[in-house]
Amino acid sequence: MLFPVYWMLNVSLTPQQDMRKSPPDLFPLHPTFEGYRAVLHDQMPYLGTSLLIGLGTVAATLVLAAPAGYSLAKLRPRGGGVMGLALLVAQMIPGIVMAMGFYGIFLNLGLLNSWWGLIIADSTIAVPFGVMIFTAFMSGIPDELTAAARIDGAGTWRTFWSVVLPVSRNAVVTVSLFSFLWAWSDFVFANTLDGGGDLRPITLGIYRYIGNNNQEWNAIMATAVVASVPAAVLLVLAQRYVAAGVTAGAVKD
Amino acid sequence: MTIARVDRRPKRSPAVSGAAGGADRRDVPPRRRRGRDRLTALGFLSPLVAYLVAFYLYPLYRNLDLSLRDYTVRSFVAGDAPFSGWDNFSQVLNDPTFGPALGNTMVFTFVSIALQYAAGLGLAVFFNRHFRLSTTLRALFLIPWLLPLIVSASTWSWMLNSESGVVNYALHLVGVPPVDWLTSPHWALASVVIANVWIGIPFNLVILYSGLQNIPGELYEAASLDGASGRQQFRRITFPLLRPVSAITLLLGLVYTLKVFDLIWIMTKGGPGDSSSTLATWSYQLAFGTLLPHFGPGAAVGNILILIALVFGLLYIRVQRRQEA
């Protein structure tokens, strides 16, 4: 299971002239950082764009999903059940179909090749998931807590902001984590909606890299390693949230 | 949908957690609601509703519109594409690519799901016997699932490279002649399935592992007292008790795998020929893959894909409902 990850690291350190050697070196015997030098030289702007888009998507997702989750879990509006069903169906729509719809809309509005257009599109991957996580989590918060806040004179917004949201820290972390990772690794939207702009994300950086120079595999793999760093960091920092996130929405107690 | 197993430790009263999953919110005594409360509830929900209308419904409507009109690049800008009814759909259904794409979608989806489920279950059982470092190792096994798809896809492309790939080298060591993984029509689909299974295993592992955790240990103790072998325990206890979790895992896998596009596109572009095209890659190929885009037919294929996903999606909802009952 971990071999491909190891191999990616190994190839990223292999010198160019040993790349097509047979048998391939199973260990980086003569490690070189020329691949990484190429990454720093060519790919830095793409990494910056991906970071910007990732953080933007996280912000958009939290702003939309947390209040909605609070409403569905605690305020129980009419039509809440229908909303839950709509969110479930939304998650089943293929990205490629959304991309085609967005392409037409963005073309008419002149939003193609803009980083914030891409934030909007990427957020569609995470928002339904986020609402469901928040709803589930906030349903578990005892009503006594919100009732106490109310007795102390807090309004609904105040209750949400100062009581419910701080208690829901775990849900905030889970949703942020997933929306960042999904936006960071998005390829479909990037390739259809932001193929020609100045600010392109790293997934396109790698894709173009493969297309333009299929010889320098150490540089390609070095880019891949660098593009995986956020996933690795997040995994270390928040692995229990990751597991919670996968199982959320899928399994009943 | 009932979402469970989110870490909801903070301040959850035992009375609430004791109530059966989805029913607990109804156990709370209904408070009298005033019109104002109802407005507040809608107020918190309204950004989401506006968002769904603008960024889900409207793109979907545009896509449906695309599939019912005769679009060219020019009419896209001018907005005067003539209405053509079901022309795009009949064109797509009669296209020689339709059969292979549908077939490949089915093979890709079902073989991927079967293999990643089997591997995920095996690993889940393995990790369920706690041993040193099992938690760390289990976390490491999540990596394939968290890596950006472009990273996994390009790594596999290089590993499966016919001349200098490490896979063919490994085959050479055991005396098997090299395989043209990505460039031969016989192997292209297998290659993308292999990569997709590798990516899908962690997801299956995590869900099935959490399912295993909920099986009471006493059952196994009783079984081993009665002299049941490990295999018997798996067949008589683990597998039947895991059935609800398995159903959900498989159906979720189905809905996700139907959508897979990036991986196939990056590894083979659906080729050589149509040998690894699925409905998703074909739809993309039609709309964005060439200099002469066929947006209408592309959108039609996309809508057919939505239809298939919805059928399985409704099945998923039914299974989940039945489990809640």
mmCIF file of C-alpha atoms in Angstrom, chain A residues 87-215:
data_model
loop_
_atom_site.group_PDB
_atom_site.id
_atom_site.type_symbol
_atom_site.label_atom_id
_atom_site.label_comp_id
_atom_site.label_asym_id
_atom_site.label_seq_id
_atom_site.Cartn_x
_atom_site.Cartn_y
_atom_site.Cartn_z
ATOM 1 C CA LEU A 87 -27.721 17.737 0.097
ATOM 2 C CA LEU A 88 -27.418 13.993 -0.305
ATOM 3 C CA VAL A 89 -28.369 14.161 -3.976
ATOM 4 C CA ALA A 90 -25.994 17.095 -4.485
ATOM 5 C CA GLN A 91 -23.113 14.868 -3.460
ATOM 6 C CA MET A 92 -23.946 12.366 -6.172
ATOM 7 C CA ILE A 93 -23.656 14.774 -9.076
ATOM 8 C CA PRO A 94 -20.505 14.112 -11.081
ATOM 9 C CA GLY A 95 -17.958 16.952 -11.040
ATOM 10 C CA ILE A 96 -17.667 16.820 -14.790
ATOM 11 C CA VAL A 97 -21.344 17.727 -15.173
ATOM 12 C CA MET A 98 -21.012 20.644 -12.754
ATOM 13 C CA ALA A 99 -17.915 21.744 -14.660
ATOM 14 C CA MET A 100 -19.851 21.936 -17.913
ATOM 15 C CA GLY A 101 -22.626 23.966 -16.311
ATOM 16 C CA PHE A 102 -20.146 26.315 -14.664
ATOM 17 C CA TYR A 103 -18.237 26.684 -17.907
ATOM 18 C CA GLY A 104 -21.277 28.117 -19.657
ATOM 19 C CA ILE A 105 -22.117 30.432 -16.761
ATOM 20 C CA PHE A 106 -18.552 31.629 -16.232
ATOM 21 C CA LEU A 107 -18.087 32.201 -19.946
ATOM 22 C CA ASN A 108 -21.104 34.497 -20.025
ATOM 23 C CA LEU A 109 -20.100 36.310 -16.856
ATOM 24 C CA GLY A 110 -16.439 36.584 -17.817
ATOM 25 C CA LEU A 111 -15.335 34.609 -14.769
ATOM 26 C CA LEU A 112 -13.248 32.014 -16.585
ATOM 27 C CA ASN A 113 -9.610 31.894 -15.489
ATOM 28 C CA SER A 114 -10.234 33.717 -12.245
ATOM 29 C CA TRP A 115 -9.107 32.306 -8.931
ATOM 30 C CA TRP A 116 -12.268 33.263 -7.132
ATOM 31 C CA GLY A 117 -14.439 31.669 -9.805
ATOM 32 C CA LEU A 118 -12.520 28.517 -8.995
ATOM 33 C CA ILE A 119 -13.193 29.002 -5.271
ATOM 34 C CA ILE A 120 -16.918 29.081 -6.026
ATOM 35 C CA ALA A 121 -16.725 25.936 -8.127
ATOM 36 C CA ASP A 122 -14.510 24.064 -5.653
ATOM 37 C CA SER A 123 -16.799 24.923 -2.769
ATOM 38 C CA THR A 124 -19.560 22.877 -4.412
ATOM 39 C CA ILE A 125 -17.541 19.754 -3.587
ATOM 40 C CA ALA A 126 -17.397 20.541 0.133
ATOM 41 C CA VAL A 127 -20.539 22.482 1.075
ATOM 42 C CA PRO A 128 -23.089 19.603 1.155
ATOM 43 C CA PHE A 129 -20.653 17.428 3.087
ATOM 44 C CA GLY A 130 -19.950 20.295 5.491
ATOM 45 C CA VAL A 131 -23.618 20.943 6.229
ATOM 46 C CA MET A 132 -24.160 17.264 6.984
ATOM 47 C CA ILE A 133 -21.185 17.082 9.339
ATOM 48 C CA PHE A 134 -22.290 20.226 11.186
ATOM 49 C CA THR A 135 -25.887 19.028 11.424
ATOM 50 C CA ALA A 136 -24.836 15.676 12.839
ATOM 51 C CA PHE A 137 -22.409 17.186 15.283
ATOM 52 C CA MET A 138 -24.681 19.946 16.506
ATOM 53 C CA SER A 139 -27.581 17.525 17.002
ATOM 54 C CA GLY A 140 -25.371 15.936 19.636
ATOM 55 C CA ILE A 141 -25.046 19.134 21.629
ATOM 56 C CA PRO A 142 -27.511 18.951 24.522
ATOM 57 C CA ASP A 143 -30.435 21.357 24.299
ATOM 58 C CA GLU A 144 -29.844 22.344 27.925
ATOM 59 C CA LEU A 145 -26.757 24.192 26.791
ATOM 60 C CA THR A 146 -28.551 26.379 24.274
ATOM 61 C CA ALA A 147 -31.503 26.823 26.628
ATOM 62 C CA ALA A 148 -29.142 28.037 29.365
ATOM 63 C CA ALA A 149 -27.622 30.556 26.991
ATOM 64 C CA ARG A 150 -31.084 31.778 26.152
ATOM 65 C CA ILE A 151 -32.008 32.197 29.801
ATOM 66 C CA ASP A 152 -28.843 34.219 30.260
ATOM 67 C CA GLY A 153 -30.253 36.557 27.648
ATOM 68 C CA ALA A 154 -28.318 35.496 24.565
ATOM 69 C CA GLY A 155 -30.105 35.814 21.227
ATOM 70 C CA THR A 156 -30.047 33.078 18.607
ATOM 71 C CA TRP A 157 -27.012 34.522 16.852
ATOM 72 C CA ARG A 158 -25.162 34.998 20.121
ATOM 73 C CA THR A 159 -25.992 31.436 21.158
ATOM 74 C CA PHE A 160 -24.673 30.167 17.846
ATOM 75 C CA TRP A 161 -21.532 32.258 17.871
ATOM 76 C CA SER A 162 -20.475 32.071 21.539
ATOM 77 C CA VAL A 163 -21.866 28.724 22.657
ATOM 78 C CA VAL A 164 -22.558 26.299 19.819
ATOM 79 C CA LEU A 165 -19.645 27.133 17.533
ATOM 80 C CA PRO A 166 -16.903 26.893 20.203
ATOM 81 C CA VAL A 167 -18.270 23.539 21.339
ATOM 82 C CA SER A 168 -18.306 22.343 17.724
ATOM 83 C CA ARG A 169 -14.579 22.814 17.284
ATOM 84 C CA ASN A 170 -14.109 19.217 16.152
ATOM 85 C CA ALA A 171 -16.665 19.605 13.402
ATOM 86 C CA VAL A 172 -15.036 22.855 12.282
ATOM 87 C CA VAL A 173 -11.668 21.096 12.050
ATOM 88 C CA THR A 174 -13.110 18.146 10.113
ATOM 89 C CA VAL A 175 -14.949 20.309 7.617
ATOM 90 C CA SER A 176 -11.998 22.671 7.129
ATOM 91 C CA LEU A 177 -9.649 19.778 6.620
ATOM 92 C CA PHE A 178 -11.740 18.118 3.966
ATOM 93 C CA SER A 179 -12.688 21.257 2.103
ATOM 94 C CA PHE A 180 -9.047 22.328 1.975
ATOM 95 C CA LEU A 181 -7.861 18.946 0.713
ATOM 96 C CA TRP A 182 -10.589 18.684 -1.904
ATOM 97 C CA ALA A 183 -9.945 22.184 -3.213
ATOM 98 C CA TRP A 184 -6.203 21.585 -3.166
ATOM 99 C CA SER A 185 -6.491 18.400 -5.212
ATOM 100 C CA ASP A 186 -9.257 19.504 -7.577
ATOM 101 C CA PHE A 187 -8.378 18.864 -11.187
ATOM 102 C CA VAL A 188 -11.645 18.880 -13.135
ATOM 103 C CA PHE A 189 -12.678 22.426 -12.283
ATOM 104 C CA ALA A 190 -9.122 23.737 -12.546
ATOM 105 C CA ASN A 191 -8.651 22.275 -15.996
ATOM 106 C CA THR A 192 -11.983 23.448 -17.378
ATOM 107 C CA LEU A 193 -12.482 26.795 -15.639
ATOM 108 C CA ASP A 194 -8.955 28.054 -15.030
ATOM 109 C CA GLY A 195 -6.872 26.629 -17.841
ATOM 110 C CA GLY A 196 -5.471 29.867 -19.191
ATOM 111 C CA GLY A 197 -5.270 32.428 -16.419
ATOM 112 C CA ASP A 198 -2.218 33.757 -14.616
ATOM 113 C CA LEU A 199 -3.195 32.145 -11.344
ATOM 114 C CA ARG A 200 -3.375 28.432 -11.903
ATOM 115 C CA PRO A 201 -3.386 25.772 -9.179
ATOM 116 C CA ILE A 202 -0.680 23.151 -8.615
ATOM 117 C CA THR A 203 -2.709 20.267 -10.037
ATOM 118 C CA LEU A 204 -2.576 21.993 -13.415
ATOM 119 C CA GLY A 205 1.087 22.764 -12.823
ATOM 120 C CA ILE A 206 1.807 19.039 -12.564
ATOM 121 C CA TYR A 207 -0.510 18.171 -15.443
ATOM 122 C CA ARG A 208 1.206 20.606 -17.781
ATOM 123 C CA TYR A 209 4.564 19.431 -16.529
ATOM 124 C CA ILE A 210 3.794 15.868 -17.535
ATOM 125 C CA GLY A 211 2.529 17.008 -20.904
ATOM 126 C CA ASN A 212 5.473 19.258 -21.710
ATOM 127 C CA ASN A 213 8.387 17.265 -20.443
ATOM 128 C CA ASN A 214 7.773 13.608 -20.007
ATOM 129 C CA GLN A 215 11.501 13.047 -19.628
#
